[in-house]
CSV table of C-alpha atoms in Angstrom, one decimal:
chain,number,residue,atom,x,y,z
B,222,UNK,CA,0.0,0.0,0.0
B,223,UNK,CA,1.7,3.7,-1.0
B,224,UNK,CA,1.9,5.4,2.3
B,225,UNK,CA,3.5,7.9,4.2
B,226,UNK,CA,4.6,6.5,7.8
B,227,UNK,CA,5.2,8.6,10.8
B,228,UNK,CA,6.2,7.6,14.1
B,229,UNK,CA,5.4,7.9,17.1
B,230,UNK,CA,1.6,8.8,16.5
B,231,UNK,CA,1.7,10.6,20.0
B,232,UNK,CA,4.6,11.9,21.8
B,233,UNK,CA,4.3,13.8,25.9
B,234,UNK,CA,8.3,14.9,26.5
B,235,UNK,CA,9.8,17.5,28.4
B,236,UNK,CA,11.5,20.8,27.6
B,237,UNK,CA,15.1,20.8,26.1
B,238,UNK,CA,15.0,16.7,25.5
B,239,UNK,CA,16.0,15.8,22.5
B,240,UNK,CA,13.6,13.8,20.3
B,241,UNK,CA,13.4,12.8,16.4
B,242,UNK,CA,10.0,12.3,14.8
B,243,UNK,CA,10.6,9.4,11.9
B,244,UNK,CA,8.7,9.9,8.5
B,245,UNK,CA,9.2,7.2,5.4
B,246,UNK,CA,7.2,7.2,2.4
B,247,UNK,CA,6.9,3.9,0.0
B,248,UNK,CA,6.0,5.7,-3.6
B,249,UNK,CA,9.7,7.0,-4.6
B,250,UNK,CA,8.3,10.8,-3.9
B,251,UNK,CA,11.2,13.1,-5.0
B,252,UNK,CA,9.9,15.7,-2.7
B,253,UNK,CA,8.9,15.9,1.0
B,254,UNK,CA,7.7,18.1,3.5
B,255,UNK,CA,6.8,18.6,7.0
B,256,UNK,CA,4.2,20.5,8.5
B,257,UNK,CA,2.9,21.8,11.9
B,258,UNK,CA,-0.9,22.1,12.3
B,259,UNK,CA,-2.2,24.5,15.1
B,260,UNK,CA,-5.9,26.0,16.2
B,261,UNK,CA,-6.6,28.9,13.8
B,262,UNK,CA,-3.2,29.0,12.0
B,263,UNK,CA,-3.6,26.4,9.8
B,264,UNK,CA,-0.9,24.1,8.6
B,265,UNK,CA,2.6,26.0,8.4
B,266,UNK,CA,5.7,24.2,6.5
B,267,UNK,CA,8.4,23.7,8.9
B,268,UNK,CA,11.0,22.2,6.0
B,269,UNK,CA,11.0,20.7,2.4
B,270,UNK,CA,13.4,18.7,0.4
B,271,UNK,CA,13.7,18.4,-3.4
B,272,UNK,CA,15.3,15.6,-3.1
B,273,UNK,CA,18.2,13.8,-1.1
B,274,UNK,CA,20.8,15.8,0.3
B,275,UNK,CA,19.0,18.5,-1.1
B,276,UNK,CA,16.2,20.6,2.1
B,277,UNK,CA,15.5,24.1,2.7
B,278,UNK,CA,13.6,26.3,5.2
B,279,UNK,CA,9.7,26.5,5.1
B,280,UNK,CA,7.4,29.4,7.0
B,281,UNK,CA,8.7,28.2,10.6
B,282,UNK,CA,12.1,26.4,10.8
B,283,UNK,CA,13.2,28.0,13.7
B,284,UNK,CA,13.8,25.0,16.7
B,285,UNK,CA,14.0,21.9,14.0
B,286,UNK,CA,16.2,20.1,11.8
B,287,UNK,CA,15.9,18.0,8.8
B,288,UNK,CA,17.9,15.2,7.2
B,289,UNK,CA,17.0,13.6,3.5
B,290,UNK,CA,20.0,10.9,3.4
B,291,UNK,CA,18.1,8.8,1.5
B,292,UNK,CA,14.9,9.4,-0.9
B,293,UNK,CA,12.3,7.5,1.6
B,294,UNK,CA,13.3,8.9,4.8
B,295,UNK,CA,13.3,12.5,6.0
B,296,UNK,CA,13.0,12.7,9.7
B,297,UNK,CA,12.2,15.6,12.2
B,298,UNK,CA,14.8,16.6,14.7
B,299,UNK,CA,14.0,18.7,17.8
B,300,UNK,CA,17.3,19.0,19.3
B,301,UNK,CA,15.8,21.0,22.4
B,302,UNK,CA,12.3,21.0,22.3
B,303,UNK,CA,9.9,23.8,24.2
B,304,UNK,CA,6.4,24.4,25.0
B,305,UNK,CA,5.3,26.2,22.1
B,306,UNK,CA,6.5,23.5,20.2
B,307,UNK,CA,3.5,22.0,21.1
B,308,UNK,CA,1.4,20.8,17.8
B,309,UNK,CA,0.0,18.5,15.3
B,310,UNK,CA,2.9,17.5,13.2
B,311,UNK,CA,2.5,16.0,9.5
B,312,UNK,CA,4.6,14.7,6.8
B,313,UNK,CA,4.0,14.7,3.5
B,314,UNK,CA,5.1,13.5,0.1
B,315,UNK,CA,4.8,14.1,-3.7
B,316,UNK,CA,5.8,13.1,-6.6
B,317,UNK,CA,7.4,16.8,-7.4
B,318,UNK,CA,6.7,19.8,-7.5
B,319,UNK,CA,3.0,20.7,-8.6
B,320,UNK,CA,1.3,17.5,-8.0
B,321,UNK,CA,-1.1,16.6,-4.2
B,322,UNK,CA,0.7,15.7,-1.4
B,323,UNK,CA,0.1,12.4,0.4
B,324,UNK,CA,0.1,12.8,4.3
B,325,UNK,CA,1.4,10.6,7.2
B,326,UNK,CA,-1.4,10.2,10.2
B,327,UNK,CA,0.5,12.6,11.8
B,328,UNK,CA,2.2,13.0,15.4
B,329,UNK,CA,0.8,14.8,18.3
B,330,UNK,CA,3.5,16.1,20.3
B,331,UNK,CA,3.0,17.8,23.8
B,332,UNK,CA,6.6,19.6,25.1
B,333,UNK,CA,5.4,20.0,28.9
M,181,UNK,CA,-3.7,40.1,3.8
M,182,UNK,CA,-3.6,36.4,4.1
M,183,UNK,CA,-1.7,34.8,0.7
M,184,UNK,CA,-5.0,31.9,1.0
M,185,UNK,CA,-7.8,32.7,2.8
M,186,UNK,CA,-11.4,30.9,3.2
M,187,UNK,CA,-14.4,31.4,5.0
M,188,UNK,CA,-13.9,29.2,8.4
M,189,UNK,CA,-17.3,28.4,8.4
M,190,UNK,CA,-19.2,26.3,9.9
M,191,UNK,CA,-21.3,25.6,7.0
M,192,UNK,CA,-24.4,23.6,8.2
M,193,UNK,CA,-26.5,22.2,5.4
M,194,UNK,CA,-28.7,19.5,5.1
M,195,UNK,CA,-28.5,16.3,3.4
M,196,UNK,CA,-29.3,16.7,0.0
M,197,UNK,CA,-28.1,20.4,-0.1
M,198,UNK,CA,-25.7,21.6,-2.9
M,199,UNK,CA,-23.2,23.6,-1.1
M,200,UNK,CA,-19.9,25.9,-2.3
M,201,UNK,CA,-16.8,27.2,-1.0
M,202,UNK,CA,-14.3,29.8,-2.6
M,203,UNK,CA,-10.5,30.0,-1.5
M,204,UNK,CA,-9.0,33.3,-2.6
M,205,UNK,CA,-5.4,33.2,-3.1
M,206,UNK,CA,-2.9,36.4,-3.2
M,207,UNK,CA,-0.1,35.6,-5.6
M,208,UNK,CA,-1.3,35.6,-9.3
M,209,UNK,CA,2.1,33.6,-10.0
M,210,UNK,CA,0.3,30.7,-8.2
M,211,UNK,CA,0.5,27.5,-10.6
M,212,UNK,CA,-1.1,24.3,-9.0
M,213,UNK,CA,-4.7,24.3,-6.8
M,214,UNK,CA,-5.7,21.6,-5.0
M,215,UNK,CA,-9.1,20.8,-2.3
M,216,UNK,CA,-8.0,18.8,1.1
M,217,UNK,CA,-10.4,17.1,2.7
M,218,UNK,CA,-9.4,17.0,6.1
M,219,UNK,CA,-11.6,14.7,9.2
M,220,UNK,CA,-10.9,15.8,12.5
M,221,UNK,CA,-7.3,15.1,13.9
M,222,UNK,CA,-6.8,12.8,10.7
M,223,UNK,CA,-4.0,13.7,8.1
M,224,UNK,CA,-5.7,16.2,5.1
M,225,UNK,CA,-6.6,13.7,2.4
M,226,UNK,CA,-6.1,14.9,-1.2
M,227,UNK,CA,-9.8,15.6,-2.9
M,228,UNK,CA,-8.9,16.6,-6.3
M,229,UNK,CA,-6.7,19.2,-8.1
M,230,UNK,CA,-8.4,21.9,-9.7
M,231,UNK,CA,-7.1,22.7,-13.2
M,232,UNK,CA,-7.8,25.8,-15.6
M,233,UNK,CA,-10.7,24.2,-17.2
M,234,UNK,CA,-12.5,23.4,-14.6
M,235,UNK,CA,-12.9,19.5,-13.2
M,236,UNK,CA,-15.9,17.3,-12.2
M,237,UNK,CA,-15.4,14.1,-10.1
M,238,UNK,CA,-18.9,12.9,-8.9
M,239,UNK,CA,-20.7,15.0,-7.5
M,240,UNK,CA,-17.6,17.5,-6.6
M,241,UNK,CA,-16.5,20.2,-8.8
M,242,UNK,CA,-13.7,22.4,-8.6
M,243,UNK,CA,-13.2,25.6,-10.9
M,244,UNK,CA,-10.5,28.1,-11.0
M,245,UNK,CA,-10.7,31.8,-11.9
M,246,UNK,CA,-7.8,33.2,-12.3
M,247,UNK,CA,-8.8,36.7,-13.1
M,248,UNK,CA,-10.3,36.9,-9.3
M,249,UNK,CA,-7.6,34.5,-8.5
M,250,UNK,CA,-10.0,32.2,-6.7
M,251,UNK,CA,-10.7,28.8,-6.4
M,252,UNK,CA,-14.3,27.0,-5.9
M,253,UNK,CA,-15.4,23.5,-4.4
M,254,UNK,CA,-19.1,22.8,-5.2
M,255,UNK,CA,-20.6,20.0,-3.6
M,256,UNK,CA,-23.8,18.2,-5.1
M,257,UNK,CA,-26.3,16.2,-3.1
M,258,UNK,CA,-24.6,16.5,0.1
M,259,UNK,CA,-24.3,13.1,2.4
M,260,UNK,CA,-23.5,13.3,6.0
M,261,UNK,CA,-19.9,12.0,5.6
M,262,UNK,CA,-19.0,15.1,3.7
M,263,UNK,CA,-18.7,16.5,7.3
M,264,UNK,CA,-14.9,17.9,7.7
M,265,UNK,CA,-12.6,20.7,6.9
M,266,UNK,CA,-12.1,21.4,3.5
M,267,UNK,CA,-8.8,23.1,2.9
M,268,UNK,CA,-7.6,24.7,-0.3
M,269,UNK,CA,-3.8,24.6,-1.4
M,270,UNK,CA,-2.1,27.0,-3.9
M,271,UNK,CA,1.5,25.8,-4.5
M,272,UNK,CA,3.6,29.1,-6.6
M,273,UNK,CA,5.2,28.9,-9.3
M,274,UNK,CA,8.4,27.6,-9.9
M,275,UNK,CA,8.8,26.6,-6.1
M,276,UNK,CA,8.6,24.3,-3.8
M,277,UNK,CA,5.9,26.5,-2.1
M,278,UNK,CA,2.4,25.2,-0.7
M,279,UNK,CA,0.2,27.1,1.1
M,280,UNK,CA,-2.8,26.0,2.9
M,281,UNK,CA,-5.8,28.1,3.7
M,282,UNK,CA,-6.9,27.7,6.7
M,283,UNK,CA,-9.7,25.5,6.2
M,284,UNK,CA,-14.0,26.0,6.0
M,285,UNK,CA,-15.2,23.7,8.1
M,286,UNK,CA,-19.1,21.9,6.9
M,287,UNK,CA,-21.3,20.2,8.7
M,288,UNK,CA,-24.2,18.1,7.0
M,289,UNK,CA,-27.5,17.6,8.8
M,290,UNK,CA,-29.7,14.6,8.9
């Protein structure tokens, strides 16, 4: 089945711990994305990549990190997390630019 | 003003209603338009992209006017699982770009 796979699906940590939020997509997607989801903001891009090696700043990059070592993977890296980091994350594939994303299930993340 | 913007809604119609959003966007370099449907806390699922001429799939139909530069989801004989957040997308051209409105949210009524 062509999926996007995130993990964990629900994550309670505390502030300044480091955590990495996995994302793997099945389909050969050149590009990827992640996203944060809050109430009455809507879904802001925290990163992209074009493709491996290749990642660049979205709307809110500031307090993450992104890898793309390989095509499938492109994980989320919190290297000190805080409270306002609080959020619905999502990642998302597509085939390249211009064409619908596919979305992991997401990971709700609470930074206490 | 917002660079995708849409009505939040709630839109409550009942079953059998024909009901439509719009999505204005602000860039008129904006390429690709896409509807999300989006359940709550579930991932946004894609509905359909929305090209220049317009596209029908069952009984949803998205157009695209680029003069107003707005988008339109209209949905026929509404059922109550249409209930969710629909979110329109505008990805600009020549980038990497997608922006998400922040969703108009409809309710369907027995």
């Amino acid at each position: 089945e062509a999926q996007v796979t995130q993990n964990p699906r629900y994550l309670i940590t505390v502030t300044g711990k480091k955590l990495t939020v996995t994302c793997s997509q099945n389909m050969n997607h050149e590009y990827m994305s992640w996203y944060r989801q809050d109430p009455g903001l809507g879904l802001r891009q925290i990163y992209y990549s074009m493709n491996v090696e290749v990642t660049d700043k979205g709307d809110v990059p500031e307090g993450y990190k992104v890898s793309r070592k390989e095509k499938r993977n492109f994980p989320l890296i919190l290297e000190s997390p805080s409270p306002n980091q609080t959020s619905l994350y999502f990642c998302a594939s597509s085939l390249a630019q211009g064409y619908g994303y596919t979305f992991g299930s997401g990971t709700r993340l609470t930074v206490v | 003003r917002k660079e995708v913007e849409q009505d939040p809604g709630p839109f409550n119609v009942p079953e059998g209603a024909t009901v439509a959003f719009n999505c204005t966007y602000s860039n008129s370099a904006s390429q690709s338009f896409f509807w999300y449907r989006q359940d709550c806390r579930k991932e946004p699922k894609l509905l359909m992209s929305v090209y220049s001429s317009g596209n029908e799939d069952g009984r949803f139909t998205a157009q695209l006017n680029r003069a107003s530069q707005y988008i339109s989801l209209l949905i026929r004989d509404s059922k109550l699982s249409d209930s969710a957040t629909y979110l329109c997308v505008v990805n600009e051209s020549g980038t990497y770009k997608y922006i998400f409105g922040t969703g108009t949210r409809l309710k369907v009524l027995a």
